Short mmCIF file of C-alpha atoms in Angstrom, two decimals:
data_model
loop_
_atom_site.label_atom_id
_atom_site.label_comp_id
_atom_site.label_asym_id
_atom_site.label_seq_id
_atom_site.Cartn_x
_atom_site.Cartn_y
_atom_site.Cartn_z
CA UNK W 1 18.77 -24.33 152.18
CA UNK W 2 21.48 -24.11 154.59
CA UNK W 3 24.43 -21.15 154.77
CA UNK W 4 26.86 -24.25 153.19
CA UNK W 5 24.87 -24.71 150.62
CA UNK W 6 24.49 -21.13 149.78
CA UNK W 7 28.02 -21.06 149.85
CA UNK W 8 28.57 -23.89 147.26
CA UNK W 9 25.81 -22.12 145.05
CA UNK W 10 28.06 -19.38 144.34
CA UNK W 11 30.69 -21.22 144.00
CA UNK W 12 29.02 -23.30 141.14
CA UNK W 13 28.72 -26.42 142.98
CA UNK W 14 25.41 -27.65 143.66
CA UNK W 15 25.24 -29.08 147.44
CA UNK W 16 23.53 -32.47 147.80
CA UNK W 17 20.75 -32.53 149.50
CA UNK W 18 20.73 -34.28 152.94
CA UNK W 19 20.26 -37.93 152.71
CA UNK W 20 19.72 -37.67 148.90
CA UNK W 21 21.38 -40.58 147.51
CA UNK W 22 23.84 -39.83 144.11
CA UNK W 23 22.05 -40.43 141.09
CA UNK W 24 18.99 -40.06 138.76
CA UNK W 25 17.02 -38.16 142.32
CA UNK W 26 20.00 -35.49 142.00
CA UNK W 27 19.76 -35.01 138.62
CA UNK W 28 15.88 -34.18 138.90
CA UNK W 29 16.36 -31.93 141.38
CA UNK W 30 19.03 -30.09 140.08
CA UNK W 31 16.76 -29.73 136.76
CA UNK W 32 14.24 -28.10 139.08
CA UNK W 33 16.00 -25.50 140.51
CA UNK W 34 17.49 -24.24 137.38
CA UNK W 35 13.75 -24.60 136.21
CA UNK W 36 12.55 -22.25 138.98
CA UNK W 37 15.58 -19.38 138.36
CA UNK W 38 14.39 -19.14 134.57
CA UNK W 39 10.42 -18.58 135.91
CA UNK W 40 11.79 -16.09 138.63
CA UNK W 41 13.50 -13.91 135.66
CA UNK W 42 11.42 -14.12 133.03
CA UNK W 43 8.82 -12.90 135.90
CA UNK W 44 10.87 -10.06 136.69
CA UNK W 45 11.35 -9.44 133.13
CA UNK W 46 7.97 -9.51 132.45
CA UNK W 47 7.67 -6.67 135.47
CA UNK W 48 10.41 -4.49 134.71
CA UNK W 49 8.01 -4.18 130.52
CA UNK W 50 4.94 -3.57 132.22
CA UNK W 51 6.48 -0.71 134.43
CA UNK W 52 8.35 0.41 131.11
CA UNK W 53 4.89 0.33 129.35
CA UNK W 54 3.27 2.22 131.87
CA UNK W 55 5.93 5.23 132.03
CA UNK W 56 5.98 5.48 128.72
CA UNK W 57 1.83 5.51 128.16
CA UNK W 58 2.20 8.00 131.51
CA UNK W 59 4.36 9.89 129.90
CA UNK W 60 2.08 10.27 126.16
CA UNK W 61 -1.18 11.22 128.25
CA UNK W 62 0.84 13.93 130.09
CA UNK W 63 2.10 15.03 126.48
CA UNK W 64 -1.57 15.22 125.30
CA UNK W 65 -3.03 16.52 128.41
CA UNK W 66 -0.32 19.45 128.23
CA UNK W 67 -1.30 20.52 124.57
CA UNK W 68 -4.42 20.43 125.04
CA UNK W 69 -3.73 22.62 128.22
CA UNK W 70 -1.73 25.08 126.45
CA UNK W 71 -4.42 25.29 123.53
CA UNK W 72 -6.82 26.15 125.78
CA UNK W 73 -8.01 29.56 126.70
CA UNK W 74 -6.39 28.32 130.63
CA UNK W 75 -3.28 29.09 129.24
CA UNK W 76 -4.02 32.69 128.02
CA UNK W 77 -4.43 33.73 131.45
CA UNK W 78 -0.05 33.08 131.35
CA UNK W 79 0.48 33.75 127.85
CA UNK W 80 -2.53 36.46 126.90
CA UNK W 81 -4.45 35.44 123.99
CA UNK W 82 -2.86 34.86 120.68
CA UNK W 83 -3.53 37.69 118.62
CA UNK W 84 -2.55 38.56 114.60
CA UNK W 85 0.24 41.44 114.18
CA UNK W 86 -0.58 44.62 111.71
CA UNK W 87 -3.17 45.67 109.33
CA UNK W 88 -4.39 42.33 108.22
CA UNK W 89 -5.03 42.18 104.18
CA UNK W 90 -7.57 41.36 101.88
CA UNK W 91 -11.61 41.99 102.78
CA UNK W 92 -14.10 40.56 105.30
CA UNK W 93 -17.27 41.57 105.35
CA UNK W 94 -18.88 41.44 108.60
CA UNK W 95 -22.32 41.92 109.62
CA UNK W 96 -22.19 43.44 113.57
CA UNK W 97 -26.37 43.06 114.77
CA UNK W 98 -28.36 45.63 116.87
CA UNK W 99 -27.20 45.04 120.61
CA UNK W 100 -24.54 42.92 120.35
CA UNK W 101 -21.97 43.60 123.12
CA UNK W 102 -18.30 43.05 122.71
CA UNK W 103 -18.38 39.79 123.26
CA UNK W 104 -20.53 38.94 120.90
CA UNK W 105 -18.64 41.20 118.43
CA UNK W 106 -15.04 39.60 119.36
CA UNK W 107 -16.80 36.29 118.40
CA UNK W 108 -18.04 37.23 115.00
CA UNK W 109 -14.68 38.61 114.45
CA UNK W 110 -12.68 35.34 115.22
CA UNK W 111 -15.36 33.09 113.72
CA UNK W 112 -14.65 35.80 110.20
CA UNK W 113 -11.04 35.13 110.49
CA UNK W 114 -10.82 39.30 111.14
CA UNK W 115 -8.12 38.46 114.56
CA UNK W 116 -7.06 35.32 115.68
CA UNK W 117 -9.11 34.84 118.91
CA UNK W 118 -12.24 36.63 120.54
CA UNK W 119 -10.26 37.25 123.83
CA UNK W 120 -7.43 39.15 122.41
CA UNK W 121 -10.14 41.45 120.47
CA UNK W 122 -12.18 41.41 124.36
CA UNK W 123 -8.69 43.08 125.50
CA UNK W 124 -8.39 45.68 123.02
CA UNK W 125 -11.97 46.65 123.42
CA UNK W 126 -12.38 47.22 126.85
CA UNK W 127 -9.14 49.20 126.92
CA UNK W 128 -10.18 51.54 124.03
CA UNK W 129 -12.09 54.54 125.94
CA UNK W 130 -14.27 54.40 122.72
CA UNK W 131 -15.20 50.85 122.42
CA UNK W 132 -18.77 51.39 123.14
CA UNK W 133 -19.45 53.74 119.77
CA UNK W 134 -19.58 51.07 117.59
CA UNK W 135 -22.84 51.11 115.76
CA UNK W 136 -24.49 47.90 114.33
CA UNK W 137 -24.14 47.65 110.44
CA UNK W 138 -21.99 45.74 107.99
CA UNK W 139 -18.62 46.21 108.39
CA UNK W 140 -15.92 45.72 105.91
CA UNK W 141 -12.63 44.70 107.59
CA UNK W 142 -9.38 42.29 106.94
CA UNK W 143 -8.54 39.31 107.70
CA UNK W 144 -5.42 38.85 109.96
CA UNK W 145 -5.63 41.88 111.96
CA UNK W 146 -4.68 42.88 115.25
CA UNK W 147 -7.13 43.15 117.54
CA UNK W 148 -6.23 47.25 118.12
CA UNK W 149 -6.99 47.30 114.39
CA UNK W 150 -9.93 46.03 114.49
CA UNK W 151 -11.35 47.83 116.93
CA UNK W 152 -9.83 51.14 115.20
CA UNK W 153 -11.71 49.83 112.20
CA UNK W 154 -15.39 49.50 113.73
CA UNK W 155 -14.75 52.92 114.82
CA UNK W 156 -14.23 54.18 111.49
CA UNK W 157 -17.36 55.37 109.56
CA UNK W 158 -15.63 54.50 106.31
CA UNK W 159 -15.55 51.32 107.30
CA UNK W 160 -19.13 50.45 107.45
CA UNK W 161 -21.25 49.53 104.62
CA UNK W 162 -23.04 52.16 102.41
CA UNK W 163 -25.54 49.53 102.93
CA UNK W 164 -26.53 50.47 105.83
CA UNK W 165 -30.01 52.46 106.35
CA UNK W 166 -30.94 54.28 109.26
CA UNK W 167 -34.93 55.50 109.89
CA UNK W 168 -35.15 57.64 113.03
CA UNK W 169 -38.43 57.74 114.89
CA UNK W 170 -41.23 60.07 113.79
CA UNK W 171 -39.76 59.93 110.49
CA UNK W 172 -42.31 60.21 107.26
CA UNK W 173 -42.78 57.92 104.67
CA UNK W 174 -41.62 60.39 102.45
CA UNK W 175 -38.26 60.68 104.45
CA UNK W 176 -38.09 56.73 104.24
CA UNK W 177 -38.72 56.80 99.99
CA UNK W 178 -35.44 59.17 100.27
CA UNK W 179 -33.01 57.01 102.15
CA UNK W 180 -33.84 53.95 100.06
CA UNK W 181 -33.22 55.41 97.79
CA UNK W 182 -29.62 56.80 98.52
CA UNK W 183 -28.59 54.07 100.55
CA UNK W 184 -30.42 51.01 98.70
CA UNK W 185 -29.75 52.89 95.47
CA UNK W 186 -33.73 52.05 94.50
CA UNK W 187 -35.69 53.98 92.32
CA UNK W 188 -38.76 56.09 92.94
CA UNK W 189 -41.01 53.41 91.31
CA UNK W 190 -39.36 50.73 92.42
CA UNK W 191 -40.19 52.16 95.92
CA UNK W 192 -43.85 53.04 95.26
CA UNK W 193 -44.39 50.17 94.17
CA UNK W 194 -42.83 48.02 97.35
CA UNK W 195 -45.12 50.70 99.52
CA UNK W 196 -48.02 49.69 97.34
CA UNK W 197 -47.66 45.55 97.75
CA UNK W 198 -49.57 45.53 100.44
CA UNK W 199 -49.56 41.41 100.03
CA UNK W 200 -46.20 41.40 99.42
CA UNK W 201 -45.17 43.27 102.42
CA UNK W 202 -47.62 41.69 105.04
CA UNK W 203 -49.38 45.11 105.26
CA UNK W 204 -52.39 44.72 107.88
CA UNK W 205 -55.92 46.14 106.31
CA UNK W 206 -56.49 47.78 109.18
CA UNK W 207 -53.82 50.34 107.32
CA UNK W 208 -55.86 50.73 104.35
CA UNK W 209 -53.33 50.65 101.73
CA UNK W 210 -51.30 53.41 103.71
CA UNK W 211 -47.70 52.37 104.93
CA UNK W 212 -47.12 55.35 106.97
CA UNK W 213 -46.73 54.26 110.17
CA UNK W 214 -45.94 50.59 109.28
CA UNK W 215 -42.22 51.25 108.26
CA UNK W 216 -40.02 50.39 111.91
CA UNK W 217 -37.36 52.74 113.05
CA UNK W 218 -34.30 50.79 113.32
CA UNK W 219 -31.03 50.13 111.47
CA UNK W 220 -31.50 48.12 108.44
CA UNK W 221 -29.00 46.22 106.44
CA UNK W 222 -29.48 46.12 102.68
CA UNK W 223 -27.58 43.06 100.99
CA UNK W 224 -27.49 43.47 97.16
CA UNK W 225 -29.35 41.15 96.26
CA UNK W 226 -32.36 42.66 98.57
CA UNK W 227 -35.65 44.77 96.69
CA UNK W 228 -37.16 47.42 98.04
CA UNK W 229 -40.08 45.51 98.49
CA UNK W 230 -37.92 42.90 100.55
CA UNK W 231 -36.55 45.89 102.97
CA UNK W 232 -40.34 47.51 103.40
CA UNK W 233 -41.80 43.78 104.10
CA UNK W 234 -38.93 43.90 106.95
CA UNK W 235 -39.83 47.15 108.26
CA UNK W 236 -43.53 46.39 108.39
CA UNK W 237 -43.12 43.27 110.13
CA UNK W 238 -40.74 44.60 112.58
CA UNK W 239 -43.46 47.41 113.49
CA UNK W 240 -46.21 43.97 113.94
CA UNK W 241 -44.21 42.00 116.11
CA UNK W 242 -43.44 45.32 118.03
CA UNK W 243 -47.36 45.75 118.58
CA UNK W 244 -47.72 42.15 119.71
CA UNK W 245 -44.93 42.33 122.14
CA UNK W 246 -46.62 45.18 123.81
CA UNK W 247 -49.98 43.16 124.05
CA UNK W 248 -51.50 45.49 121.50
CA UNK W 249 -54.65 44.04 120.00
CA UNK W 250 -55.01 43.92 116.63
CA UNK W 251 -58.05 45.84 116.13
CA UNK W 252 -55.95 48.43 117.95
CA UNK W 253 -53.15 48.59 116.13
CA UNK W 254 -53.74 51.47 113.63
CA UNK W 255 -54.99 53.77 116.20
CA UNK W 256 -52.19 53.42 118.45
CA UNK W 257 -49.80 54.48 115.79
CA UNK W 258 -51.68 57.53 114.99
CA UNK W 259 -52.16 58.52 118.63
CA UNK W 260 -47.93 57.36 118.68
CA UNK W 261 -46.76 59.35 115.60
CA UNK W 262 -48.84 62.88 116.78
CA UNK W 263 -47.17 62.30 120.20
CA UNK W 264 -44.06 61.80 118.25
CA UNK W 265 -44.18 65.34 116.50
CA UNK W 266 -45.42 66.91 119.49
CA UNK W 267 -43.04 66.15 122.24
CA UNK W 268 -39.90 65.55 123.51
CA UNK W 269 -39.17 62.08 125.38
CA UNK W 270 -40.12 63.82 128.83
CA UNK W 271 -43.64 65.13 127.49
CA UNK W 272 -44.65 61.70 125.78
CA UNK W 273 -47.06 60.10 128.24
CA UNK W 274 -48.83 63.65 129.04
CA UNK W 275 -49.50 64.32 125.12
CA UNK W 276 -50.62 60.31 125.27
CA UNK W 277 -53.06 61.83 128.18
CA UNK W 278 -54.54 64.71 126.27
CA UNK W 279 -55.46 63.09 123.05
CA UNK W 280 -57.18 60.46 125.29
CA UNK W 281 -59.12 63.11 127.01
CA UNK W 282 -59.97 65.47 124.14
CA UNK W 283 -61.11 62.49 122.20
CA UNK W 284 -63.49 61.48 124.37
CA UNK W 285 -64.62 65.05 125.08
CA UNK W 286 -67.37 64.89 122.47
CA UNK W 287 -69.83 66.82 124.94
CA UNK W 288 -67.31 69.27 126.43
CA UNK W 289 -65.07 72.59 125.07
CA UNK W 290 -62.85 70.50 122.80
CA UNK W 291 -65.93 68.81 121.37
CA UNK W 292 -63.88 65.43 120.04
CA UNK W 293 -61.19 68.07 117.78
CA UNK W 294 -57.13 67.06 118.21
CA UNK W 295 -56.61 70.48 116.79
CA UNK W 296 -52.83 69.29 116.81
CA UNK W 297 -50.55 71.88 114.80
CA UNK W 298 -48.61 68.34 113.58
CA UNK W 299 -51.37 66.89 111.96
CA UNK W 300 -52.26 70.36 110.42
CA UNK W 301 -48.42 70.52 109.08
CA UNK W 302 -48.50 66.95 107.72
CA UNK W 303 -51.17 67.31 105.59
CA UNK W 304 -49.07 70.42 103.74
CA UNK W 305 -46.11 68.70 103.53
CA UNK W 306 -44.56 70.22 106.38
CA UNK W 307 -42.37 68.79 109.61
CA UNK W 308 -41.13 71.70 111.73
CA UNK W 309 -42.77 74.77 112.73
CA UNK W 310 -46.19 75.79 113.37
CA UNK W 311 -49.32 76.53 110.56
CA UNK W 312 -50.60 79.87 109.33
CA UNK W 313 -53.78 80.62 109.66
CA UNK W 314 -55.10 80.00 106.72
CA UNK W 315 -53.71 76.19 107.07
CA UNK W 316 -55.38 76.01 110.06
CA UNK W 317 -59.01 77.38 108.23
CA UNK W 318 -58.27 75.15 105.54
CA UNK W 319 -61.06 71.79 105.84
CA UNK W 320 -59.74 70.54 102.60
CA UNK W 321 -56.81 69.28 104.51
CA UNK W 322 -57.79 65.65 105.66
CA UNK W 323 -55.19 66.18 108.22
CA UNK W 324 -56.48 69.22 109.56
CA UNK W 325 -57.73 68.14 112.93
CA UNK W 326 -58.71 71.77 113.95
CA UNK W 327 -60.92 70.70 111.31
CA UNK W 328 -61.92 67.72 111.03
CA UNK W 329 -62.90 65.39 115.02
CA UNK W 330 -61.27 62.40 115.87
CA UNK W 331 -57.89 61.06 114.62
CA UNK W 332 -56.37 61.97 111.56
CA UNK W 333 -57.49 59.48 108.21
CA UNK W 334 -53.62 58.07 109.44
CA UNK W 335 -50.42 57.96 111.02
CA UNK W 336 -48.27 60.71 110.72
CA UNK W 337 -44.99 59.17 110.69
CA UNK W 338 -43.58 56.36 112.06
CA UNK W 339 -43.54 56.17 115.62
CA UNK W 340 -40.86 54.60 118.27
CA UNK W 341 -41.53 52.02 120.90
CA UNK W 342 -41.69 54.77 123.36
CA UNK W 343 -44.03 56.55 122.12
CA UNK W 344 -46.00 53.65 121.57
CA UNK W 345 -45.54 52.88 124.79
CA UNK W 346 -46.90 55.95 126.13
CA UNK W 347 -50.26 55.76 124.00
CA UNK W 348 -50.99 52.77 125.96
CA UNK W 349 -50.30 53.78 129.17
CA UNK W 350 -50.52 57.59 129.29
CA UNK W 351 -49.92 60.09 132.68
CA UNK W 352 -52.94 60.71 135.06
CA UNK W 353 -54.38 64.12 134.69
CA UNK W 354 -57.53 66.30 133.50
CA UNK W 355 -55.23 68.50 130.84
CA UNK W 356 -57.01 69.35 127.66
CA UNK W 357 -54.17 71.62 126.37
CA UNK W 358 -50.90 71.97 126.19
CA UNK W 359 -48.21 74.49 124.49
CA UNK W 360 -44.91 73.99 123.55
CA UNK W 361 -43.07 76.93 124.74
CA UNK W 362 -39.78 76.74 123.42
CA UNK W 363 -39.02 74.81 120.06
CA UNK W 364 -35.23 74.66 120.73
CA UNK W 365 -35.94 72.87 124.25
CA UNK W 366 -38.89 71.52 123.69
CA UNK W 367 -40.42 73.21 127.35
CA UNK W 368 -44.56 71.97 126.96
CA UNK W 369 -46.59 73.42 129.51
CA UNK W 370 -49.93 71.84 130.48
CA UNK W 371 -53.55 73.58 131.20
CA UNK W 372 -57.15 71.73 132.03
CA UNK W 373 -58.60 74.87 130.95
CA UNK W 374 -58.46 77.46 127.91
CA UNK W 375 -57.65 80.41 130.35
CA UNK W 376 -55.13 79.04 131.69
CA UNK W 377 -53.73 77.61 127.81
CA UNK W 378 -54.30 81.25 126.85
CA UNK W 379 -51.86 82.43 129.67
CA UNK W 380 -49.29 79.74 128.76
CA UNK W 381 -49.40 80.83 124.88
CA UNK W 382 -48.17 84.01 125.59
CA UNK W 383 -44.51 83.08 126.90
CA UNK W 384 -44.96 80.85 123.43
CA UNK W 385 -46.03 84.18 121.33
CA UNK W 386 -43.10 86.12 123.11
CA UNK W 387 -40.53 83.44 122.04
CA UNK W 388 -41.88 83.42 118.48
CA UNK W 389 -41.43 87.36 118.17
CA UNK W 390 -37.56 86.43 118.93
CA UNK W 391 -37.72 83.48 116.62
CA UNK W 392 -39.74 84.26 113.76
CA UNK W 393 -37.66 81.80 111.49
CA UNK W 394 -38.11 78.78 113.70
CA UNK W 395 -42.01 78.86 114.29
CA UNK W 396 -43.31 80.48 110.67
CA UNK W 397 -40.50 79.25 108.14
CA UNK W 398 -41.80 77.07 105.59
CA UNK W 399 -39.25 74.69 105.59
CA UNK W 400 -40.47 70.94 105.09
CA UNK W 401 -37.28 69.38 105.95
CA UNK W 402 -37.21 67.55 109.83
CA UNK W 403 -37.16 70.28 111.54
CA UNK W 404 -38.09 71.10 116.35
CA UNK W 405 -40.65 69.33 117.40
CA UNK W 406 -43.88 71.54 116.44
CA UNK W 407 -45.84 73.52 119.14
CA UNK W 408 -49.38 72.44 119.88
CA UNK W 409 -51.91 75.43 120.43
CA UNK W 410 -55.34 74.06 120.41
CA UNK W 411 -58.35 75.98 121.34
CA UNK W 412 -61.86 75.13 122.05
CA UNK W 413 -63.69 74.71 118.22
CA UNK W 414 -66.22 77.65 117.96
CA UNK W 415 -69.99 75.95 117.84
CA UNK W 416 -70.24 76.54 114.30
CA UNK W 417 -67.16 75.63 112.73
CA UNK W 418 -65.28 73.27 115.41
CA UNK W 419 -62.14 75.90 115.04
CA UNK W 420 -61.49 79.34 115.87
CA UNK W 421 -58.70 79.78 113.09
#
């Protein structure tokens, strides 16, 4: 097209095309070209939708992608989690397990509905000094509280759960009748008779009927609907999976927790694997001064009904006393309480040495020295008769309640009677 005919365009004449005779021919063509405008519009219609579409399908996504961005723990790190305000209301019950860390606890906490997100109760427990007191139990809290709340709560000994039962190591199966009962709110029989299911319970027979030393240390939860015979069952297999981590064999297992539960009684932590040692070497010295005898005071004081202190005389001359290993050779007819995994530990790898005897001289620190022969035990039981004479109380009182970790004074068994008295 030339620059006149652009020129008559605008002007709303249509220029003829050269040589283009008048007629039908211009009509066509002039059909054509007003053909060819409507295409080129609706085509940039069509455009100008599509980039209209796009924007506004852009602009949803962005929406979306924002949300889902500001939901997102990405934006605490510009907000700071969401947390609940105040004291919260109602009760949750919570149950916080052995060796959780605060993680774990800040996610049972937001799964309970107890504060509004695990990392605003992460905040408020690594900035309370105090944080890392809070004992596994069962908790009762509220729901909707702030995370400083509940922290403050798990802190609070009212808070947890009368439900809660705690069994220290070396502790007796007497000792564990008595805090069923108080915290489990069982009765005697009802106890008795758990400790005497031995199906019920999964009790090995290498145990002979006898729980002691079956019943774990640990931290036990009792739910109300739970039996006494449910919570012993738990103990006992807790104390057989214990025995198979620690590649114990089976036919093993009931002299392990003897040799466990005397070292128990007779030492502190630092003394364990050189108690392990002597019982190892004084049991096999059937031919030599000790002639096979323990003569452990603990084993003595079980069989009275004792826990602290060290025997009279006339409990140490006293063979009726199954327990009396001054007595009686070899290990006692069972375990003497229920031993840790330390101790255990220490049975079945003990220290090197030669020692035969040992004497605790000093029941409040629990000082042990060590002798290979009975000369030099004899010398070492003096600084243990001189702190007697200033603590007559502590090493003769006839207490039966836990009490220091009894001395051991063992001395070789006179040929006749396999003790001196």
């Amino acid at each position: 097209m030339s620059q006149d005919d652009d020129f008559f365009t605008q002007l709303g004449i249509e220029p003829r095309e050269p040589n283009q005779a008048a007629g039908g021919r211009l009509d066509a063509t002039r059909t054509q070209r007003r053909e060819e405008r409507v295409r080129r519009r609706k085509k940039r219609r069509r455009r100008l939708i599509t980039v209209l579409i796009l924007v506004l399908v852009l602009s949803v996504a962005g929406g979306v992608g924002f949300m889902a961005y500001w939901n997102s723990g990405i934006a605490s790190l510009i907000t700071g989690p969401q947390d609940y305000e105040g004291a919260g209301e109602g009760e949750v019950v919570v149950e916080i397990p052995d060796g959780s860390s605060g993680k774990d606890i800040a996610q049972i906490l937001a799964d309970a509905g107890v504060v509004k997100t695990a990392g605003a109760f992460a905040n408020a427990y690594a900035k309370n000094a105090n944080s890392g007191n809070i004992q596994p139990g069962t908790y009762t809290l509220r729901s909707g509280m702030s995370a400083d709340n509940a922290v403050a709560m798990l802190l609070d000994p009212a808070s947890k759960s009368d439900h809660t039962m705690n069994i220290s190591e070396g502790a007796t199966k007497a000792q564990v009748k008595e805090r069923l009962k108080s915290v489990g709110h069982y009765t005697d029989a009802q106890v008795e008779e758990a400790f005497g299911a031995t199906d019920a319970i999964g009790l090995p027979e290498a145990a002979n009927g006898n729980v002691e030393g079956w019943l774990a240390p640990g931290t036990y939860d009792i739910a109300d609907d739970a039996s006494a015979t449910d919570i012993v069952a738990s103990m006992v297999s807790t104390t057989i999976e214990g025995l198979k981590d620690l590649g114990v064999a089976k036919a093993d297992y009931e002299s392990v927790l003897t040799k466990a539960s005397i070292v128990e009684r007779e030492a502190t932590p630092e003394y364990y694997g050189k108690v392990a040692r002597v019982i190892d070497n004084r049991l096999r010295d059937t031919d030599g001064p000790t002639r096979g005898y323990l003569q452990m005071d603990s084993t003595v004081l079980y069989g009275v009904g004792r826990s602290g202190g060290i025997p009279t005389a006339d409990q140490i001359a006293d063979a009726s006393n199954a327990y009396n290993t001054y007595a009686h050779e070899g290990l006692p007819p069972s375990p003497i309480g229920n031993p840790g995994k330390e101790t255990i530990k220490s049975v079945l790898n003990p220290e090197a040495g030669d020692w035969l005897y040992f004497v605790t001289v000093d029941l409040d620190t629990g000082e042990t020295l060590f002798a290979t022969t009975h000369e030099e035990q004899e010398e070492n039981k003096k600084k243990f008769d001189a702190y007697c004479e200033a603590h007559n109380d502590t090493c003769y009182g006839s207490s039966s309640s836990p009490g220091p970790k009894p001395s051991a004074t063992p001395k070789p068994p006179e040929a006749s009677a396999g003790t001196d008295g």
